[in-house]
């Protein structure tokens, strides 16, 4: 399978159109203003001097790059002269900062000119380069302007002259992965084999012994904090460099780096046909989804280096689950889906999109979460210390000192159409459901649905002449019962790999109707997840639910539900921008029985109450307060 170009897919309505419109009309400008106010947009001017308020940081280039990329995607379907001028002006500043040899990094241009390429473990030169490359590729594809692309080809050529397996080059690899997948994008648009080879080198060199980072450590003792690893006890596991990826059995370290890296590994595997790399991707994916991923699709359970910890360690109140990590997981899963045609990757992609990703941005598109815990107690969080230090809290923020998440979610929302459909030589795959229109190879598909709130998806087929093609519909793993009709008649398609394959001769205006029965599920976690033992989570279709103080009062942990009680799903177009909420019976321990004492003999007395659960991704869009995903089971 291959992804269909964004220009051939348009989101036309429903859930994703509403969120995409806010992203385009509000978030992109909001983020531009933040980039401007914090000094990021001016860092390429080389005007910083000691004592200035906003000292350039070594990751600032990536914030700018992701915003440019988000804008590029938006311009494909929504031309905007002002946005395009803003991007062009930034590109001019980027060009002015490029060195004669092609080097381009604002931090090392204005702060540490003498130290470039001396600390690739801790600093982000290659990471920033990767994001700039991605932005340049997408801006070229969106506008046909090649100025930025030429700038980044010069930089990629410089990097290729610095790193590699031959004598005289640095035989290292990035501390923060990302450039691996970016080089593949650059290779695809330029057909330059050197970029593919460099990406392959970064992937396969990583983790080999003797470690490049040991050599770098001798030059820079600062690196020692990354060499010590509290989880696996293996040096450099925090940055996935403890052993070659083909030897790794568990997914380790900084979760964003891990998933960007695996996206690059998957790209290299697909481009080179390296089956060992593909097998490594499958191994680490299985470990992630079966033992190290939250029910929301969030990953990276601890603030300690924003990382994976160990199997089944998924704390709720202190769960990190960085927004960027969820986005990186979407990137990785979409690649694995196309390589393997296995719907399990689309299931994870969907689960993560609706829950782990969308929790990261407010409904009005102006505020963001860096981390996404599955429980919040306002009294346990000091907003002036813990929230600012570790990006954790119960209120979204307009910006962060480390602002990777806001522009990252903007570029994902701008590019959503890339994930809806794929194709192969036989036809088209429908990976995600939502109002959209696809045009590909003489065939159009137009989806009409209120998914994820409604279980019915209608697809109108368009073609100028009758054509024999396969249309494959993804059947989500959560679906227990389904039906498919074509022109009102029930059909029995071939089911394989999580898809229903409809092979037939199609005529103009043929109608497909897919019904995916959405029951309210009471989910339980593996018994080894000590944080969730004796608890349930509510789920309907791809949506994970939570209870909030706003609807259910304080002390949410005193509530319990019975597994056999029925809950009701209600769609309200005027609630939280239009969504389905759940209501049902629960039982609450009465505080009155305790009086003034802290402990008392057990009593089975509970007060029956009704609770209201809302989509997890929409929490704290009203009055900030306590929140809970995993509820006690009675």
mmCIF file of C-alpha atoms in Angstrom, residues 28-29 32 36 41-42 45 64 67-68 71-72 74-75 78-94 139 143 145 147-148:
data_model
loop_
_atom_site.group_PDB
_atom_site.id
_atom_site.type_symbol
_atom_site.label_atom_id
_atom_site.label_comp_id
_atom_site.label_asym_id
_atom_site.label_seq_id
_atom_site.Cartn_x
_atom_site.Cartn_y
_atom_site.Cartn_z
ATOM 1 C CA UNK A 28 -1.747 28.495 12.881
ATOM 2 C CA UNK A 29 -1.939 32.244 13.547
ATOM 3 C CA UNK A 32 2.875 32.250 14.586
ATOM 4 C CA UNK A 36 7.200 35.834 17.127
ATOM 5 C CA UNK A 41 11.207 33.814 14.378
ATOM 6 C CA UNK A 42 14.143 36.178 14.721
ATOM 7 C CA UNK A 45 18.965 36.959 12.151
ATOM 8 C CA UNK A 64 9.602 27.023 13.375
ATOM 9 C CA UNK A 67 4.819 25.502 11.900
ATOM 10 C CA UNK A 68 6.002 25.963 8.296
ATOM 11 C CA UNK A 71 1.136 25.904 6.926
ATOM 12 C CA UNK A 72 2.316 24.082 3.796
ATOM 13 C CA UNK A 74 -2.988 23.917 4.810
ATOM 14 C CA UNK A 75 -2.146 25.798 1.612
ATOM 15 C CA UNK A 78 -6.917 26.523 1.304
ATOM 16 C CA UNK A 79 -4.729 29.106 -0.483
ATOM 17 C CA UNK A 80 -3.894 31.960 1.872
ATOM 18 C CA UNK A 81 -1.726 34.821 0.617
ATOM 19 C CA UNK A 82 -0.990 36.112 4.122
ATOM 20 C CA UNK A 83 0.092 32.721 5.433
ATOM 21 C CA UNK A 84 2.217 32.102 2.355
ATOM 22 C CA UNK A 85 3.926 35.490 2.777
ATOM 23 C CA UNK A 86 4.616 34.756 6.450
ATOM 24 C CA UNK A 87 6.272 31.479 5.473
ATOM 25 C CA UNK A 88 8.254 33.061 2.626
ATOM 26 C CA UNK A 89 9.548 35.759 4.970
ATOM 27 C CA UNK A 90 10.745 33.125 7.438
ATOM 28 C CA UNK A 91 12.408 31.157 4.629
ATOM 29 C CA UNK A 92 14.294 34.300 3.594
ATOM 30 C CA UNK A 93 15.637 34.625 7.137
ATOM 31 C CA UNK A 94 16.589 30.946 7.172
ATOM 32 C CA UNK A 139 6.327 23.500 1.158
ATOM 33 C CA UNK A 143 3.545 25.602 -3.710
ATOM 34 C CA UNK A 145 8.518 26.953 -4.817
ATOM 35 C CA UNK A 147 13.949 27.929 -2.687
ATOM 36 C CA UNK A 148 13.585 26.280 0.716
#
